[in-house]
Amino acid sequence: MGIGLLASLAAGALWALTFITPVLLPDFGAAAITASRYLVYGLLSALLLVGRPWRALLAQHWRGLLLMAWFGNLFCALLMVVAVQRTGAALTALVLGCLPVTVPLSAVLFGHKLGRARLLRRLAPALLAILGGLLLLQWPALQRGLHPDLWGLAAAFGALLSWNLYALINARYLAQHPDLPLRDWASLVGLGCLALLPSLALLLPFEPALPSAPQAWLWLLVCALLTGLGSAWGANWAWNLASSRLPMALAGQLMVSETLFVLLFSFLYEGRGPNALEAASILLVLGGVLWGVRALRPAQPAQ
């Protein structure tokens, strides 16, 4: 179990890097940051497919992999970068930190395993705690008469919705194709991301002018390598290891480590700790997530 716990923490830390890189790259737009990350991931995936029957797999699964590449990767990552740049890493992380609740909730609702009314009654305290924490984080700005960036909030919740769709569709697709090797599937999705990268060119008219300073491009290269190799490939490998060593109920709760690492990295970058209001909002959201995961856990059969 110790290896599983360490692997889950490593996955959370690597995923957290994707929230911090937009803060480190203020001179680049969302499309440029997203494209650099998935260019690295796509090239790595192509290398990993050398010697594999990738042509046959591609011919059989090209529709599915393009769908997963768009919803679970490019589109979600693009929205996340927009959210971080407009509302900050902390708020974006708290919104996406609700995934341990929203993913199983979506699965249960669409699967009709429980009555919707009963399920919502069980989850009501958790959802209220999460909502209260998110509002509390915005309270100082509201008191000063500043309104939250609605486009940034919409992007954060859009990324949450996109990842929920990806999780449900991907799980169903893998269940329908049990003989598909997971490593090959991850690499095929990376290849799909590479194929879809030109679509980001549609956003070029809305992007800021690219910087000319060599230092800015060096930072882009460093962040692309960290997120393409670490957050895309490394985090997935670590999470698969954690999932194979830990009970799923525990592994699901440990997804919260991603949010904790984002907050830790954010405060380290700003050279401070959370104030009382921020600490209270973080505790409310994380408490709500853990409460929701516990509420969604299936009852254990009597011995």
PDB file of C-alpha atoms in Angstrom, residues 62-187:
ATOM      1  CA  TRP A  62      -9.505   6.373 -34.768  1.00  0.00           C
ATOM      2  CA  ARG A  63     -12.988   7.746 -34.040  1.00  0.00           C
ATOM      3  CA  GLY A  64     -12.769   6.952 -30.345  1.00  0.00           C
ATOM      4  CA  LEU A  65      -9.241   8.250 -29.868  1.00  0.00           C
ATOM      5  CA  LEU A  66     -10.016  11.571 -31.577  1.00  0.00           C
ATOM      6  CA  LEU A  67     -13.031  12.015 -29.292  1.00  0.00           C
ATOM      7  CA  MET A  68     -10.939  11.291 -26.171  1.00  0.00           C
ATOM      8  CA  ALA A  69      -8.080  13.463 -27.422  1.00  0.00           C
ATOM      9  CA  TRP A  70     -10.403  16.431 -27.836  1.00  0.00           C
ATOM     10  CA  PHE A  71     -12.689  16.223 -24.793  1.00  0.00           C
ATOM     11  CA  GLY A  72     -10.298  14.792 -22.232  1.00  0.00           C
ATOM     12  CA  ASN A  73      -7.157  16.579 -23.362  1.00  0.00           C
ATOM     13  CA  LEU A  74      -7.046  19.531 -25.768  1.00  0.00           C
ATOM     14  CA  PHE A  75     -10.409  21.157 -25.033  1.00  0.00           C
ATOM     15  CA  CYS A  76     -10.212  20.540 -21.286  1.00  0.00           C
ATOM     16  CA  ALA A  77      -6.606  21.804 -21.083  1.00  0.00           C
ATOM     17  CA  LEU A  78      -7.420  24.879 -23.151  1.00  0.00           C
ATOM     18  CA  LEU A  79     -10.319  25.822 -20.868  1.00  0.00           C
ATOM     19  CA  MET A  80      -8.178  25.192 -17.800  1.00  0.00           C
ATOM     20  CA  VAL A  81      -5.434  27.547 -19.018  1.00  0.00           C
ATOM     21  CA  VAL A  82      -8.044  30.247 -19.737  1.00  0.00           C
ATOM     22  CA  ALA A  83      -9.495  29.776 -16.241  1.00  0.00           C
ATOM     23  CA  VAL A  84      -6.096  29.989 -14.543  1.00  0.00           C
ATOM     24  CA  GLN A  85      -5.099  33.101 -16.479  1.00  0.00           C
ATOM     25  CA  ARG A  86      -8.383  34.879 -15.689  1.00  0.00           C
ATOM     26  CA  THR A  87      -9.297  33.680 -12.184  1.00  0.00           C
ATOM     27  CA  GLY A  88      -6.053  32.268 -10.754  1.00  0.00           C
ATOM     28  CA  ALA A  89      -4.725  28.790 -10.108  1.00  0.00           C
ATOM     29  CA  ALA A  90      -6.293  28.418  -6.644  1.00  0.00           C
ATOM     30  CA  LEU A  91      -9.927  28.963  -7.699  1.00  0.00           C
ATOM     31  CA  THR A  92      -9.508  26.851 -10.841  1.00  0.00           C
ATOM     32  CA  ALA A  93      -7.970  24.039  -8.773  1.00  0.00           C
ATOM     33  CA  LEU A  94     -10.848  24.136  -6.292  1.00  0.00           C
ATOM     34  CA  VAL A  95     -13.427  23.894  -9.103  1.00  0.00           C
ATOM     35  CA  LEU A  96     -11.634  20.988 -10.803  1.00  0.00           C
ATOM     36  CA  GLY A  97     -10.927  19.504  -7.381  1.00  0.00           C
ATOM     37  CA  CYS A  98     -14.607  18.525  -7.320  1.00  0.00           C
ATOM     38  CA  LEU A  99     -13.890  15.753  -9.842  1.00  0.00           C
ATOM     39  CA  PRO A 100     -13.814  12.983  -7.184  1.00  0.00           C
ATOM     40  CA  VAL A 101     -17.468  13.873  -6.511  1.00  0.00           C
ATOM     41  CA  THR A 102     -18.760  14.879  -9.947  1.00  0.00           C
ATOM     42  CA  VAL A 103     -17.324  11.914 -11.893  1.00  0.00           C
ATOM     43  CA  PRO A 104     -18.923   9.170  -9.758  1.00  0.00           C
ATOM     44  CA  LEU A 105     -22.056  11.300  -9.386  1.00  0.00           C
ATOM     45  CA  SER A 106     -22.356  11.521 -13.180  1.00  0.00           C
ATOM     46  CA  ALA A 107     -21.731   7.791 -13.500  1.00  0.00           C
ATOM     47  CA  VAL A 108     -24.457   6.991 -10.987  1.00  0.00           C
ATOM     48  CA  LEU A 109     -26.982   9.412 -12.491  1.00  0.00           C
ATOM     49  CA  PHE A 110     -26.444   8.191 -16.036  1.00  0.00           C
ATOM     50  CA  GLY A 111     -26.273   4.589 -14.894  1.00  0.00           C
ATOM     51  CA  HIS A 112     -29.562   4.808 -12.935  1.00  0.00           C
ATOM     52  CA  LYS A 113     -28.099   2.776 -10.070  1.00  0.00           C
ATOM     53  CA  LEU A 114     -29.768   4.974  -7.460  1.00  0.00           C
ATOM     54  CA  GLY A 115     -32.840   7.160  -7.437  1.00  0.00           C
ATOM     55  CA  ARG A 116     -31.851  10.713  -8.297  1.00  0.00           C
ATOM     56  CA  ALA A 117     -33.746  12.228  -5.358  1.00  0.00           C
ATOM     57  CA  ARG A 118     -32.142   9.842  -2.878  1.00  0.00           C
ATOM     58  CA  LEU A 119     -28.699  10.455  -4.320  1.00  0.00           C
ATOM     59  CA  LEU A 120     -29.060  14.225  -4.171  1.00  0.00           C
ATOM     60  CA  ARG A 121     -30.222  14.027  -0.536  1.00  0.00           C
ATOM     61  CA  ARG A 122     -27.084  12.060   0.321  1.00  0.00           C
ATOM     62  CA  LEU A 123     -24.865  14.530  -1.521  1.00  0.00           C
ATOM     63  CA  ALA A 124     -26.590  17.772  -0.476  1.00  0.00           C
ATOM     64  CA  PRO A 125     -24.264  18.524   2.506  1.00  0.00           C
ATOM     65  CA  ALA A 126     -21.164  17.884   0.379  1.00  0.00           C
ATOM     66  CA  LEU A 127     -22.393  20.045  -2.513  1.00  0.00           C
ATOM     67  CA  LEU A 128     -23.346  22.880  -0.147  1.00  0.00           C
ATOM     68  CA  ALA A 129     -19.894  22.739   1.489  1.00  0.00           C
ATOM     69  CA  ILE A 130     -18.180  22.899  -1.914  1.00  0.00           C
ATOM     70  CA  LEU A 131     -20.365  25.791  -3.083  1.00  0.00           C
ATOM     71  CA  GLY A 132     -19.828  27.621   0.215  1.00  0.00           C
ATOM     72  CA  GLY A 133     -16.066  27.228  -0.062  1.00  0.00           C
ATOM     73  CA  LEU A 134     -15.990  28.561  -3.633  1.00  0.00           C
ATOM     74  CA  LEU A 135     -18.141  31.574  -2.664  1.00  0.00           C
ATOM     75  CA  LEU A 136     -16.038  32.242   0.420  1.00  0.00           C
ATOM     76  CA  LEU A 137     -12.887  32.405  -1.707  1.00  0.00           C
ATOM     77  CA  GLN A 138     -14.533  35.165  -3.772  1.00  0.00           C
ATOM     78  CA  TRP A 139     -15.931  37.077  -0.787  1.00  0.00           C
ATOM     79  CA  PRO A 140     -13.142  39.715  -0.482  1.00  0.00           C
ATOM     80  CA  ALA A 141     -13.518  40.638  -4.154  1.00  0.00           C
ATOM     81  CA  LEU A 142     -17.307  40.870  -3.799  1.00  0.00           C
ATOM     82  CA  GLN A 143     -16.939  43.123  -0.748  1.00  0.00           C
ATOM     83  CA  ARG A 144     -14.730  45.483  -2.772  1.00  0.00           C
ATOM     84  CA  GLY A 145     -17.411  45.634  -5.434  1.00  0.00           C
ATOM     85  CA  LEU A 146     -15.356  43.524  -7.839  1.00  0.00           C
ATOM     86  CA  HIS A 147     -17.290  40.920  -9.765  1.00  0.00           C
ATOM     87  CA  PRO A 148     -15.706  37.517 -10.476  1.00  0.00           C
ATOM     88  CA  ASP A 149     -14.414  37.027 -13.993  1.00  0.00           C
ATOM     89  CA  LEU A 150     -17.426  35.264 -15.464  1.00  0.00           C
ATOM     90  CA  TRP A 151     -15.498  34.041 -18.522  1.00  0.00           C
ATOM     91  CA  GLY A 152     -12.824  32.574 -16.271  1.00  0.00           C
ATOM     92  CA  LEU A 153     -15.396  30.857 -14.057  1.00  0.00           C
ATOM     93  CA  ALA A 154     -17.238  29.572 -17.125  1.00  0.00           C
ATOM     94  CA  ALA A 155     -13.954  28.161 -18.450  1.00  0.00           C
ATOM     95  CA  ALA A 156     -13.239  26.420 -15.118  1.00  0.00           C
ATOM     96  CA  PHE A 157     -16.675  24.797 -14.994  1.00  0.00           C
ATOM     97  CA  GLY A 158     -16.433  24.016 -18.705  1.00  0.00           C
ATOM     98  CA  ALA A 159     -13.183  22.140 -18.045  1.00  0.00           C
ATOM     99  CA  LEU A 160     -14.924  20.281 -15.219  1.00  0.00           C
ATOM    100  CA  LEU A 161     -17.785  19.295 -17.543  1.00  0.00           C
ATOM    101  CA  SER A 162     -15.368  18.309 -20.311  1.00  0.00           C
ATOM    102  CA  TRP A 163     -13.364  16.025 -18.034  1.00  0.00           C
ATOM    103  CA  ASN A 164     -16.572  14.453 -16.704  1.00  0.00           C
ATOM    104  CA  LEU A 165     -17.670  13.636 -20.240  1.00  0.00           C
ATOM    105  CA  TYR A 166     -14.231  12.247 -21.005  1.00  0.00           C
ATOM    106  CA  ALA A 167     -14.221  10.037 -17.907  1.00  0.00           C
ATOM    107  CA  LEU A 168     -17.635   8.563 -18.703  1.00  0.00           C
ATOM    108  CA  ILE A 169     -17.025   8.069 -22.435  1.00  0.00           C
ATOM    109  CA  ASN A 170     -13.513   6.714 -21.938  1.00  0.00           C
ATOM    110  CA  ALA A 171     -14.636   4.200 -19.296  1.00  0.00           C
ATOM    111  CA  ARG A 172     -17.469   2.992 -21.538  1.00  0.00           C
ATOM    112  CA  TYR A 173     -15.146   2.740 -24.532  1.00  0.00           C
ATOM    113  CA  LEU A 174     -12.570   0.675 -22.628  1.00  0.00           C
ATOM    114  CA  ALA A 175     -15.328  -1.588 -21.310  1.00  0.00           C
ATOM    115  CA  GLN A 176     -16.471  -2.163 -24.899  1.00  0.00           C
ATOM    116  CA  HIS A 177     -12.888  -2.988 -25.982  1.00  0.00           C
ATOM    117  CA  PRO A 178     -11.398  -5.093 -23.156  1.00  0.00           C
ATOM    118  CA  ASP A 179      -8.564  -6.373 -25.395  1.00  0.00           C
ATOM    119  CA  LEU A 180      -7.214  -2.870 -26.047  1.00  0.00           C
ATOM    120  CA  PRO A 181      -3.848  -2.484 -24.188  1.00  0.00           C
ATOM    121  CA  LEU A 182      -3.997   0.496 -21.832  1.00  0.00           C
ATOM    122  CA  ARG A 183      -0.482   1.655 -22.693  1.00  0.00           C
ATOM    123  CA  ASP A 184      -1.280   1.602 -26.406  1.00  0.00           C
ATOM    124  CA  TRP A 185      -4.559   3.405 -25.780  1.00  0.00           C
ATOM    125  CA  ALA A 186      -2.803   6.225 -23.882  1.00  0.00           C
ATOM    126  CA  SER A 187      -0.282   6.546 -26.709  1.00  0.00           C
TER     127      SER A 187
END
